[in-house]
PDB file of C-alpha atoms and ligand atoms in Angstrom:
ATOM      1  CA  MET U   1      94.385  68.252 111.394  1.00  0.00           C
ATOM      2  CA  SER U   2      90.793  69.356 111.191  1.00  0.00           C
ATOM      3  CA  LEU U   3      89.050  72.632 110.504  1.00  0.00           C
ATOM      4  CA  ALA U   4      88.479  73.005 114.254  1.00  0.00           C
ATOM      5  CA  THR U   5      92.229  72.783 114.872  1.00  0.00           C
ATOM      6  CA  TYR U   6      92.957  75.598 112.418  1.00  0.00           C
ATOM      7  CA  ALA U   7      90.037  77.649 113.702  1.00  0.00           C
ATOM      8  CA  ASP U   8      91.721  77.381 117.080  1.00  0.00           C
ATOM      9  CA  LYS U   9      95.141  78.312 115.695  1.00  0.00           C
ATOM     10  CA  PHE U  10      93.648  81.318 113.895  1.00  0.00           C
ATOM     11  CA  ALA U  11      92.015  82.415 117.154  1.00  0.00           C
ATOM     12  CA  ARG U  12      95.320  82.186 119.046  1.00  0.00           C
ATOM     13  CA  LEU U  13      97.724  83.974 116.733  1.00  0.00           C
ATOM     14  CA  LYS U  14     100.714  85.448 118.514  1.00  0.00           C
ATOM     15  CA  VAL U  15      99.959  89.088 117.811  1.00  0.00           C
ATOM     16  CA  GLY U  16     102.011  92.100 118.875  1.00  0.00           C
ATOM     17  CA  ARG U  17     100.573  94.283 121.636  1.00  0.00           C
ATOM     18  CA  VAL U  18     100.869  97.915 122.629  1.00  0.00           C
ATOM     19  CA  GLY U  19      99.152  98.278 125.993  1.00  0.00           C
ATOM     20  CA  ASP U  20      95.652  96.851 125.440  1.00  0.00           C
ATOM     21  CA  HIS U  21      95.840  97.184 121.683  1.00  0.00           C
ATOM     22  CA  GLU U  22      96.516  94.081 119.611  1.00  0.00           C
ATOM     23  CA  ARG U  23      98.290  94.679 116.319  1.00  0.00           C
ATOM     24  CA  PRO U  24      95.973  93.673 113.452  1.00  0.00           C
ATOM     25  CA  HIS U  25      98.682  92.629 110.969  1.00  0.00           C
ATOM     26  CA  LYS U  26      98.507  88.847 111.232  1.00  0.00           C
ATOM     27  CA  PRO U  27      94.702  88.463 111.118  1.00  0.00           C
ATOM     28  CA  VAL U  28      94.589  91.069 108.317  1.00  0.00           C
ATOM     29  CA  MET U  29      97.113  89.048 106.323  1.00  0.00           C
ATOM     30  CA  LEU U  30      95.010  85.915 106.797  1.00  0.00           C
ATOM     31  CA  LEU U  31      91.833  87.717 105.639  1.00  0.00           C
ATOM     32  CA  ALA U  32      93.763  88.816 102.539  1.00  0.00           C
ATOM     33  CA  LEU U  33      94.954  85.241 102.030  1.00  0.00           C
ATOM     34  CA  LEU U  34      91.366  83.920 102.182  1.00  0.00           C
ATOM     35  CA  ASP U  35      90.426  86.377  99.423  1.00  0.00           C
ATOM     36  CA  LEU U  36      93.356  85.322  97.253  1.00  0.00           C
ATOM     37  CA  PHE U  37      91.950  81.791  97.395  1.00  0.00           C
ATOM     38  CA  GLU U  38      88.502  83.240  96.607  1.00  0.00           C
ATOM     39  CA  GLN U  39      89.902  84.916  93.478  1.00  0.00           C
ATOM     40  CA  GLY U  40      91.373  81.623  92.314  1.00  0.00           C
ATOM     41  CA  ALA U  41      94.807  83.279  92.432  1.00  0.00           C
ATOM     42  CA  ILE U  42      96.438  80.492  94.456  1.00  0.00           C
ATOM     43  CA  LYS U  43      96.617  77.238  92.544  1.00  0.00           C
ATOM     44  CA  GLU U  44      99.421  75.518  94.407  1.00  0.00           C
ATOM     45  CA  ASN U  45     100.746  75.634  97.939  1.00  0.00           C
ATOM     46  CA  LYS U  46     103.089  78.543  97.276  1.00  0.00           C
ATOM     47  CA  ILE U  47     102.350  81.981  98.644  1.00  0.00           C
ATOM     48  CA  THR U  48     104.535  84.850  97.534  1.00  0.00           C
ATOM     49  CA  PHE U  49     104.803  88.434  98.707  1.00  0.00           C
ATOM     50  CA  SER U  50     102.950  89.418  95.534  1.00  0.00           C
ATOM     51  CA  PRO U  51     101.431  92.781  94.545  1.00  0.00           C
ATOM     52  CA  GLU U  52      97.922  91.258  94.612  1.00  0.00           C
ATOM     53  CA  PHE U  53      98.482  89.966  98.148  1.00  0.00           C
ATOM     54  CA  LEU U  54      99.749  93.399  99.247  1.00  0.00           C
ATOM     55  CA  GLU U  55      96.768  95.117  97.648  1.00  0.00           C
ATOM     56  CA  LEU U  56      94.295  92.965  99.601  1.00  0.00           C
ATOM     57  CA  PHE U  57      96.309  93.397 102.781  1.00  0.00           C
ATOM     58  CA  GLY U  58      96.083  97.176 102.260  1.00  0.00           C
ATOM     59  CA  GLU U  59      92.280  97.059 101.802  1.00  0.00           C
ATOM     60  CA  TYR U  60      91.656  95.265 105.103  1.00  0.00           C
ATOM     61  CA  PHE U  61      94.376  97.110 106.956  1.00  0.00           C
ATOM     62  CA  GLU U  62      92.843 100.490 106.143  1.00  0.00           C
ATOM     63  CA  ALA U  63      89.477  99.248 107.431  1.00  0.00           C
ATOM     64  CA  VAL U  64      90.810  98.202 110.866  1.00  0.00           C
ATOM     65  CA  ARG U  65      93.966 100.194 111.605  1.00  0.00           C
ATOM     66  CA  SER U  66      94.040 102.333 114.701  1.00  0.00           C
ATOM     67  CA  GLY U  67      96.497 104.215 116.877  1.00  0.00           C
ATOM     68  CA  SER U  68     100.078 103.734 115.772  1.00  0.00           C
ATOM     69  CA  ASP U  69      99.416 100.772 113.434  1.00  0.00           C
ATOM     70  CA  GLN U  70     101.593 101.007 110.338  1.00  0.00           C
ATOM     71  CA  PRO U  71     100.861  99.205 107.047  1.00  0.00           C
ATOM     72  CA  THR U  72     103.805  96.827 107.158  1.00  0.00           C
ATOM     73  CA  PRO U  73     102.770  93.532 105.524  1.00  0.00           C
ATOM     74  CA  TYR U  74     106.306  92.258 105.601  1.00  0.00           C
ATOM     75  CA  ASN U  75     106.154  91.801 109.384  1.00  0.00           C
ATOM     76  CA  PRO U  76     103.293  89.264 109.463  1.00  0.00           C
ATOM     77  CA  TYR U  77     104.674  87.636 106.292  1.00  0.00           C
ATOM     78  CA  PHE U  78     107.804  86.901 108.277  1.00  0.00           C
ATOM     79  CA  TYR U  79     106.531  86.448 111.834  1.00  0.00           C
ATOM     80  CA  MET U  80     103.547  84.202 111.062  1.00  0.00           C
ATOM     81  CA  ARG U  81     106.071  81.356 110.998  1.00  0.00           C
ATOM     82  CA  GLY U  82     105.819  81.466 114.811  1.00  0.00           C
ATOM     83  CA  ASP U  83     102.211  80.263 114.507  1.00  0.00           C
ATOM     84  CA  LYS U  84     103.315  76.869 113.167  1.00  0.00           C
ATOM     85  CA  PHE U  85     101.191  76.550 110.018  1.00  0.00           C
ATOM     86  CA  TRP U  86     103.083  79.118 107.897  1.00  0.00           C
ATOM     87  CA  HIS U  87     106.452  77.922 106.609  1.00  0.00           C
ATOM     88  CA  HIS U  88     109.111  79.713 104.592  1.00  0.00           C
ATOM     89  CA  HIS U  89     110.526  77.529 101.858  1.00  0.00           C
ATOM     90  CA  ALA U  90     114.327  77.715 101.588  1.00  0.00           C
ATOM     91  CA  ARG U  91     115.992  78.369  98.265  1.00  0.00           C
ATOM     92  CA  LEU U  92     118.502  75.730  97.270  1.00  0.00           C
ATOM     93  CA  GLY U  93     121.496  75.778  99.636  1.00  0.00           C
ATOM     94  CA  GLN U  94     119.846  78.327 101.967  1.00  0.00           C
ATOM     95  CA  GLU U  95     118.282  75.827 104.405  1.00  0.00           C
ATOM     96  CA  ALA U  96     120.759  76.465 107.230  1.00  0.00           C
ATOM     97  CA  VAL U  97     120.608  80.257 106.782  1.00  0.00           C
ATOM     98  CA  LEU U  98     116.826  80.140 106.894  1.00  0.00           C
ATOM     99  CA  SER U  99     116.562  78.043 110.016  1.00  0.00           C
ATOM    100  CA  ALA U 100     119.151  80.230 111.797  1.00  0.00           C
ATOM    101  CA  LEU U 101     117.110  83.416 111.245  1.00  0.00           C
ATOM    102  CA  SER U 102     115.907  84.875 114.511  1.00  0.00           C
ATOM    103  CA  GLY U 103     114.356  88.045 113.105  1.00  0.00           C
ATOM    104  CA  PRO U 104     113.285  89.477 109.728  1.00  0.00           C
ATOM    105  CA  PRO U 105     116.317  90.144 107.536  1.00  0.00           C
ATOM    106  CA  GLY U 106     114.649  92.725 105.234  1.00  0.00           C
ATOM    107  CA  ILE U 107     112.482  91.844 102.267  1.00  0.00           C
ATOM    108  CA  LYS U 108     115.254  91.605  99.664  1.00  0.00           C
ATOM    109  CA  ALA U 109     117.458  89.532 101.945  1.00  0.00           C
ATOM    110  CA  LEU U 110     114.555  87.224 102.798  1.00  0.00           C
ATOM    111  CA  ASP U 111     113.804  86.807  99.106  1.00  0.00           C
ATOM    112  CA  ALA U 112     117.376  85.627  98.541  1.00  0.00           C
ATOM    113  CA  ILE U 113     116.923  83.000 101.272  1.00  0.00           C
ATOM    114  CA  SER U 114     113.317  81.932 100.798  1.00  0.00           C
ATOM    115  CA  ASP U 115     111.303  81.930  97.554  1.00  0.00           C
ATOM    116  CA  TYR U 116     107.809  81.427  98.989  1.00  0.00           C
ATOM    117  CA  VAL U 117     105.684  80.469 101.958  1.00  0.00           C
ATOM    118  CA  PHE U 118     103.844  77.158 102.103  1.00  0.00           C
ATOM    119  CA  LEU U 119     101.076  76.172 104.481  1.00  0.00           C
ATOM    120  CA  ASP U 120     100.424  72.890 106.258  1.00  0.00           C
ATOM    121  CA  ASP U 121      98.972  70.608 103.554  1.00  0.00           C
ATOM    122  CA  GLU U 122      95.775  70.139 105.580  1.00  0.00           C
ATOM    123  CA  LEU U 123      95.299  73.893 105.888  1.00  0.00           C
ATOM    124  CA  PHE U 124      95.957  74.398 102.182  1.00  0.00           C
ATOM    125  CA  ALA U 125      93.268  71.816 101.357  1.00  0.00           C
ATOM    126  CA  LEU U 126      90.804  73.523 103.716  1.00  0.00           C
ATOM    127  CA  LEU U 127      91.424  76.941 102.174  1.00  0.00           C
ATOM    128  CA  ARG U 128      90.449  75.609  98.771  1.00  0.00           C
ATOM    129  CA  ASP U 129      87.012  74.836 100.151  1.00  0.00           C
ATOM    130  CA  PRO U 130      84.551  77.793 100.226  1.00  0.00           C
ATOM    131  CA  ALA U 131      82.716  76.589 103.356  1.00  0.00           C
ATOM    132  CA  SER U 132      85.956  76.223 105.336  1.00  0.00           C
ATOM    133  CA  ARG U 133      87.068  79.662 104.168  1.00  0.00           C
ATOM    134  CA  ALA U 134      83.809  81.170 105.401  1.00  0.00           C
ATOM    135  CA  GLU U 135      84.256  79.490 108.773  1.00  0.00           C
ATOM    136  CA  LEU U 136      87.846  80.679 109.171  1.00  0.00           C
ATOM    137  CA  ARG U 137      86.881  84.179 108.064  1.00  0.00           C
ATOM    138  CA  SER U 138      84.274  84.436 110.803  1.00  0.00           C
ATOM    139  CA  VAL U 139      86.751  83.131 113.380  1.00  0.00           C
ATOM    140  CA  LEU U 140      89.159  85.934 112.458  1.00  0.00           C
ATOM    141  CA  ILE U 141      86.462  88.614 112.464  1.00  0.00           C
ATOM    142  CA  ASN U 142      84.869  87.494 115.750  1.00  0.00           C
ATOM    143  CA  ARG U 143      88.153  87.138 117.557  1.00  0.00           C
ATOM    144  CA  TYR U 144      90.082  90.209 116.346  1.00  0.00           C
ATOM    145  CA  PHE U 145      87.674  92.644 114.715  1.00  0.00           C
ATOM    146  CA  ALA U 146      84.382  92.356 116.602  1.00  0.00           C
ATOM    147  CA  GLY U 147      84.335  96.148 117.045  1.00  0.00           C
ATOM    148  CA  GLN U 148      84.970  96.797 113.335  1.00  0.00           C
ATOM    149  CA  ARG U 149      82.793  93.986 112.026  1.00  0.00           C
ATOM    150  CA  ASP U 150      80.744  96.120 109.622  1.00  0.00           C
ATOM    151  CA  LYS U 151      83.810  97.664 108.019  1.00  0.00           C
ATOM    152  CA  VAL U 152      85.533  94.309 107.595  1.00  0.00           C
ATOM    153  CA  LEU U 153      82.397  92.663 106.209  1.00  0.00           C
ATOM    154  CA  ALA U 154      81.986  95.537 103.752  1.00  0.00           C
ATOM    155  CA  VAL U 155      85.517  94.950 102.415  1.00  0.00           C
ATOM    156  CA  ALA U 156      84.901  91.187 102.272  1.00  0.00           C
ATOM    157  CA  ALA U 157      81.585  91.621 100.391  1.00  0.00           C
ATOM    158  CA  ARG U 158      83.134  93.980  97.857  1.00  0.00           C
ATOM    159  CA  GLU U 159      86.131  91.682  97.397  1.00  0.00           C
ATOM    160  CA  SER U 160      83.847  88.723  96.861  1.00  0.00           C
ATOM    161  CA  GLU U 161      81.980  90.549  94.071  1.00  0.00           C
ATOM    162  CA  ILE U 162      85.281  91.503  92.449  1.00  0.00           C
ATOM    163  CA  ALA U 163      86.611  87.946  92.795  1.00  0.00           C
ATOM    164  CA  ASN U 164      83.511  86.578  91.033  1.00  0.00           C
ATOM    165  CA  TYR U 165      83.902  88.832  88.031  1.00  0.00           C
ATOM    166  CA  GLN U 166      87.650  88.280  88.051  1.00  0.00           C
ATOM    167  CA  ARG U 167      87.184  84.524  87.779  1.00  0.00           C
ATOM    168  CA  GLN U 168      84.703  84.989  84.922  1.00  0.00           C
ATOM    169  CA  ILE U 169      86.982  87.136  82.774  1.00  0.00           C
ATOM    170  CA  ASP U 170      90.071  85.138  83.647  1.00  0.00           C
ATOM    171  CA  GLU U 171      88.659  81.864  82.361  1.00  0.00           C
ATOM    172  CA  GLY U 172      90.483  82.014  79.037  1.00  0.00           C
ATOM    173  CA  GLY U 173      88.419  83.641  76.362  1.00  0.00           C
ATOM    174  CA  ARG U 174      84.951  83.376  77.841  1.00  0.00           C
ATOM    175  CA  VAL U 175      83.184  86.659  77.492  1.00  0.00           C
ATOM    176  CA  ALA U 176      81.944  87.775  80.878  1.00  0.00           C
ATOM    177  CA  GLU U 177      78.415  88.952  81.472  1.00  0.00           C
ATOM    178  CA  SER U 178      79.033  92.562  82.419  1.00  0.00           C
ATOM    179  CA  ALA U 179      75.388  93.630  82.582  1.00  0.00           C
ATOM    180  CA  GLY U 180      74.391  94.508  86.125  1.00  0.00           C
ATOM    181  CA  VAL U 181      77.961  94.443  87.448  1.00  0.00           C
ATOM    182  CA  PRO U 182      78.796  97.824  89.055  1.00  0.00           C
ATOM    183  CA  GLU U 183      81.456  99.763  87.180  1.00  0.00           C
ATOM    184  CA  ALA U 184      83.792  99.930  90.192  1.00  0.00           C
ATOM    185  CA  VAL U 185      83.696  96.129  90.552  1.00  0.00           C
ATOM    186  CA  ARG U 186      84.237  95.572  86.824  1.00  0.00           C
ATOM    187  CA  ASP U 187      87.081  98.057  86.628  1.00  0.00           C
ATOM    188  CA  THR U 188      88.915  96.642  89.617  1.00  0.00           C
ATOM    189  CA  ALA U 189      88.555  93.044  88.438  1.00  0.00           C
ATOM    190  CA  PHE U 190      89.677  93.860  84.885  1.00  0.00           C
ATOM    191  CA  SER U 191      92.631  95.896  86.185  1.00  0.00           C
ATOM    192  CA  ARG U 192      93.774  93.134  88.507  1.00  0.00           C
ATOM    193  CA  VAL U 193      93.683  90.412  85.852  1.00  0.00           C
ATOM    194  CA  VAL U 194      95.446  92.547  83.236  1.00  0.00           C
ATOM    195  CA  ARG U 195      98.093  94.008  85.558  1.00  0.00           C
ATOM    196  CA  ARG U 196      98.918  90.569  86.890  1.00  0.00           C
ATOM    197  CA  ALA U 197      99.100  89.082  83.376  1.00  0.00           C
ATOM    198  CA  TYR U 198     101.692  91.724  82.436  1.00  0.00           C
ATOM    199  CA  ASP U 199     103.477  91.268  85.785  1.00  0.00           C
ATOM    200  CA  TYR U 200     102.836  94.961  86.572  1.00  0.00           C
ATOM    201  CA  ARG U 201     105.099  96.049  83.702  1.00  0.00           C
ATOM    202  CA  CYS U 202     104.308  98.692  81.072  1.00  0.00           C
ATOM    203  CA  ALA U 203     103.891  96.973  77.683  1.00  0.00           C
ATOM    204  CA  ALA U 204     105.518  99.963  75.990  1.00  0.00           C
ATOM    205  CA  CYS U 205     108.502 101.059  78.113  1.00  0.00           C
ATOM    206  CA  GLY U 206     108.919  98.209  80.597  1.00  0.00           C
ATOM    207  CA  LEU U 207     108.566 100.420  83.666  1.00  0.00           C
ATOM    208  CA  ARG U 208     107.654  98.332  86.709  1.00  0.00           C
ATOM    209  CA  VAL U 209     107.259  99.885  90.154  1.00  0.00           C
ATOM    210  CA  VAL U 210     105.380  98.128  92.951  1.00  0.00           C
ATOM    211  CA  LEU U 211     105.224  99.610  96.437  1.00  0.00           C
ATOM    212  CA  GLU U 212     104.661  97.667  99.644  1.00  0.00           C
ATOM    213  CA  GLY U 213     101.322  99.377 100.225  1.00  0.00           C
ATOM    214  CA  GLY U 214      99.944  97.606  97.133  1.00  0.00           C
ATOM    215  CA  LEU U 215     100.492 100.569  94.768  1.00  0.00           C
ATOM    216  CA  TYR U 216     101.960 100.285  91.260  1.00  0.00           C
ATOM    217  CA  ILE U 217     102.770 102.474  88.330  1.00  0.00           C
ATOM    218  CA  VAL U 218     100.758 100.635  85.659  1.00  0.00           C
ATOM    219  CA  ASP U 219      97.088 100.959  84.735  1.00  0.00           C
ATOM    220  CA  ALA U 220      95.080  98.392  82.846  1.00  0.00           C
ATOM    221  CA  ALA U 221      93.903  99.933  79.574  1.00  0.00           C
ATOM    222  CA  HIS U 222      91.156  98.576  77.325  1.00  0.00           C
ATOM    223  CA  LEU U 223      92.314  98.201  73.718  1.00  0.00           C
ATOM    224  CA  ILE U 224      88.819  98.535  72.267  1.00  0.00           C
ATOM    225  CA  PRO U 225      87.190 100.926  74.772  1.00  0.00           C
ATOM    226  CA  PHE U 226      84.660  99.267  77.057  1.00  0.00           C
ATOM    227  CA  ALA U 227      81.952 101.674  75.860  1.00  0.00           C
ATOM    228  CA  GLU U 228      82.308 100.287  72.301  1.00  0.00           C
ATOM    229  CA  THR U 229      82.081  96.530  72.807  1.00  0.00           C
ATOM    230  CA  HIS U 230      81.664  95.919  76.566  1.00  0.00           C
ATOM    231  CA  ASP U 231      84.604  93.553  76.331  1.00  0.00           C
ATOM    232  CA  ASP U 232      86.450  92.870  79.591  1.00  0.00           C
ATOM    233  CA  ASP U 233      88.305  89.869  78.173  1.00  0.00           C
ATOM    234  CA  PRO U 234      91.910  90.356  79.391  1.00  0.00           C
ATOM    235  CA  ARG U 235      92.966  89.914  75.739  1.00  0.00           C
ATOM    236  CA  ASN U 236      91.272  93.247  75.152  1.00  0.00           C
ATOM    237  CA  GLY U 237      93.547  94.796  77.773  1.00  0.00           C
ATOM    238  CA  MET U 238      97.102  95.958  78.213  1.00  0.00           C
ATOM    239  CA  ALA U 239      99.113  97.179  81.212  1.00  0.00           C
ATOM    240  CA  LEU U 240     100.594 100.617  80.569  1.00  0.00           C
ATOM    241  CA  CYS U 241     102.317 103.269  82.667  1.00  0.00           C
ATOM    242  CA  LYS U 242     100.445 106.545  83.107  1.00  0.00           C
ATOM    243  CA  ASN U 243     102.241 108.271  80.202  1.00  0.00           C
ATOM    244  CA  HIS U 244     101.764 105.492  77.691  1.00  0.00           C
ATOM    245  CA  HIS U 245      98.172 104.944  78.799  1.00  0.00           C
ATOM    246  CA  TRP U 246      97.471 108.630  78.216  1.00  0.00           C
ATOM    247  CA  ALA U 247      99.198 108.576  74.822  1.00  0.00           C
ATOM    248  CA  MET U 248      97.337 105.440  73.677  1.00  0.00           C
ATOM    249  CA  ASP U 249      93.971 106.803  74.799  1.00  0.00           C
ATOM    250  CA  ARG U 250      94.641 109.860  72.629  1.00  0.00           C
ATOM    251  CA  HIS U 251      95.668 107.668  69.674  1.00  0.00           C
ATOM    252  CA  LEU U 252      99.219 109.045  69.613  1.00  0.00           C
ATOM    253  CA  ILE U 253     100.614 105.504  69.918  1.00  0.00           C
ATOM    254  CA  ALA U 254      99.092 102.141  69.023  1.00  0.00           C
ATOM    255  CA  PRO U 255     100.123  98.500  69.489  1.00  0.00           C
ATOM    256  CA  GLY U 256      99.913  96.779  66.094  1.00  0.00           C
ATOM    257  CA  THR U 257      98.913  93.347  64.820  1.00  0.00           C
ATOM    258  CA  ASP U 258     102.602  92.989  63.877  1.00  0.00           C
ATOM    259  CA  ARG U 259     103.296  93.021  67.677  1.00  0.00           C
ATOM    260  CA  VAL U 260     105.265  96.259  67.564  1.00  0.00           C
ATOM    261  CA  TRP U 261     104.359  99.812  68.553  1.00  0.00           C
ATOM    262  CA  HIS U 262     103.350 102.474  66.077  1.00  0.00           C
ATOM    263  CA  VAL U 263     103.495 106.210  66.590  1.00  0.00           C
ATOM    264  CA  THR U 264     101.399 108.949  65.069  1.00  0.00           C
ATOM    265  CA  SER U 265     102.984 111.215  62.479  1.00  0.00           C
ATOM    266  CA  LEU U 266     101.470 114.154  64.364  1.00  0.00           C
ATOM    267  CA  LEU U 267     104.405 114.088  66.792  1.00  0.00           C
ATOM    268  CA  ASP U 268     107.536 115.923  65.746  1.00  0.00           C
ATOM    269  CA  ASP U 269     110.970 114.464  66.502  1.00  0.00           C
ATOM    270  CA  ARG U 270     112.548 117.907  66.171  1.00  0.00           C
ATOM    271  CA  LEU U 271     110.769 118.762  69.409  1.00  0.00           C
ATOM    272  CA  GLU U 272     113.005 117.516  72.172  1.00  0.00           C
ATOM    273  CA  GLY U 273     110.105 116.696  74.550  1.00  0.00           C
ATOM    274  CA  GLN U 274     108.382 114.396  72.058  1.00  0.00           C
ATOM    275  CA  ARG U 275     111.370 112.339  70.999  1.00  0.00           C
ATOM    276  CA  ASP U 276     110.989 109.601  73.624  1.00  0.00           C
ATOM    277  CA  LEU U 277     107.484 108.855  72.444  1.00  0.00           C
ATOM    278  CA  ILE U 278     108.546 108.773  68.782  1.00  0.00           C
ATOM    279  CA  LEU U 279     111.358 106.346  69.572  1.00  0.00           C
ATOM    280  CA  LEU U 280     108.683 103.803  70.452  1.00  0.00           C
ATOM    281  CA  GLU U 281     107.987 103.299  66.725  1.00  0.00           C
ATOM    282  CA  GLY U 282     108.882  99.727  65.760  1.00  0.00           C
ATOM    283  CA  ARG U 283     109.648  98.589  69.314  1.00  0.00           C
ATOM    284  CA  THR U 284     108.355  95.182  70.348  1.00  0.00           C
ATOM    285  CA  ILE U 285     105.272  95.117  72.563  1.00  0.00           C
ATOM    286  CA  LEU U 286     106.221  93.657  75.967  1.00  0.00           C
ATOM    287  CA  LEU U 287     103.665  90.849  76.057  1.00  0.00           C
ATOM    288  CA  PRO U 288     102.581  88.700  79.008  1.00  0.00           C
ATOM    289  CA  HIS U 289     104.539  85.573  79.746  1.00  0.00           C
ATOM    290  CA  GLU U 290     101.393  83.440  79.324  1.00  0.00           C
ATOM    291  CA  PRO U 291     100.213  83.362  75.683  1.00  0.00           C
ATOM    292  CA  ARG U 292      96.562  83.064  76.737  1.00  0.00           C
ATOM    293  CA  TYR U 293      96.712  86.731  77.787  1.00  0.00           C
ATOM    294  CA  HIS U 294      98.196  88.017  74.526  1.00  0.00           C
ATOM    295  CA  PRO U 295      96.009  90.686  72.894  1.00  0.00           C
ATOM    296  CA  LYS U 296      93.483  89.640  70.261  1.00  0.00           C
ATOM    297  CA  ASP U 297      94.139  90.693  66.682  1.00  0.00           C
ATOM    298  CA  ALA U 298      90.761  92.424  66.451  1.00  0.00           C
ATOM    299  CA  ALA U 299      91.680  94.625  69.412  1.00  0.00           C
ATOM    300  CA  LEU U 300      95.109  95.485  67.987  1.00  0.00           C
ATOM    301  CA  ARG U 301      93.556  96.210  64.598  1.00  0.00           C
ATOM    302  CA  TRP U 302      91.123  98.650  66.244  1.00  0.00           C
ATOM    303  CA  ARG U 303      94.076 100.501  67.768  1.00  0.00           C
ATOM    304  CA  GLU U 304      96.009 100.564  64.469  1.00  0.00           C
ATOM    305  CA  GLN U 305      93.009 101.886  62.599  1.00  0.00           C
ATOM    306  CA  ASN U 306      92.427 104.635  65.138  1.00  0.00           C
ATOM    307  CA  LEU U 307      96.021 105.876  65.246  1.00  0.00           C
ATOM    308  CA  GLU U 308      96.030 109.610  64.468  1.00  0.00           C
ATOM    309  CA  ARG U 309      97.640 110.195  61.115  1.00  0.00           C
ATOM    310  CA  VAL U 310      98.356 113.416  59.280  1.00  0.00           C
ATOM    311  CA  GLY U 311      95.625 113.804  56.692  1.00  0.00           C
ATOM    312  CA  GLY U 312      93.517 111.229  58.517  1.00  0.00           C
ATOM    313  CA  VAL U 313      94.816 108.299  56.423  1.00  0.00           C
TER     314      VAL U 313
HETATM  315 ZN1   ZN D 401     105.381 103.097  79.771  1.00  0.00          ZN
END
C-alpha cells in the first residue's frame, strides 16, 4: 500500500466523540510514534508501551487536550487495532485469547497476552523515511488539530531539535557538538538517552517507578559535571533516584572504577537516618544492559577523587 493509502487511513481514524468533540488520543499517539521514529528509537517493527512513548504522548496531549479529555494512552494503544494497520502481537500460546478480546483488559493483563504492537510492513517502511513522516504528520495536524496548529507545531519543532541531539550523543562514543544547542534541549536529550539506557532504574538502589503520564522517579546525572567538560556522552551519565542523585552531587557517595559504590566517611552509621546511605558501600553499581552505555573510567575516577573524605584525603 502506498503513502496515499496510509494518509487516508490516518485521516479516517475511528476516534471517540463527545457531542461535537473528537477525542484526540489516537492522532496524538500517532504524532508521538512519528517522533519515536525521528529519535531513531524504533529499529524494528515492534512498538511497546514504553516510558519514552508515554512521555511523547504526554507532550502532545497537553498541547491539544480540551474539555473532559483525560491523558489515557492505554486506550489508543489498545483501540487503534480497529484502524487495521496497528496489530497486537500475541505471546506464545495467547493467540486465541488475543483474538477473542472485545475490549481492553487492563494494561497488565494485555501485557500478559501481547508483548508488542507491529504495524503493516508497508507502513513501517514509510515511517522510516523522513519525507513520508513529514507528510503523515501534516495529515494528522490538518485533519485533527487545525485549530491548535501552532501549539502542535511548537511541540514537533522542539521534539525535532531534541531528537537531533539525542541521535548525536547516542551514536556510541562520538562526542556531540553542544555549542549552540539550548540547555533545555541538551538536558532533555541527555536525560532521555541515559534514563532509557538504565531502563529507568536507579543505579544505586534499583528503584524503578514509571507512571502512565510519562513520569519516572529517576534523573539522569552527569558523572563529570557538564560545566567541567561539556560532555553529554551517555557514558558520562548515570540514572539515579532523587535521593541518590542528591547524595552523589554532594560527593557523599561515588560510583568507583571497581564498579561498586563508595560512601564518604563523613556519614555516621550510629545515626539511624544515615544508615541506608552507608550500607551502599561496596554494593555493585546497577549498570545498563548494553555495555556501550557503561560509564567511562575517567568519569568514575573523577567521582572517586571527589568523594568527601574526613581530612580531605
Ligand atoms: Zn536510588
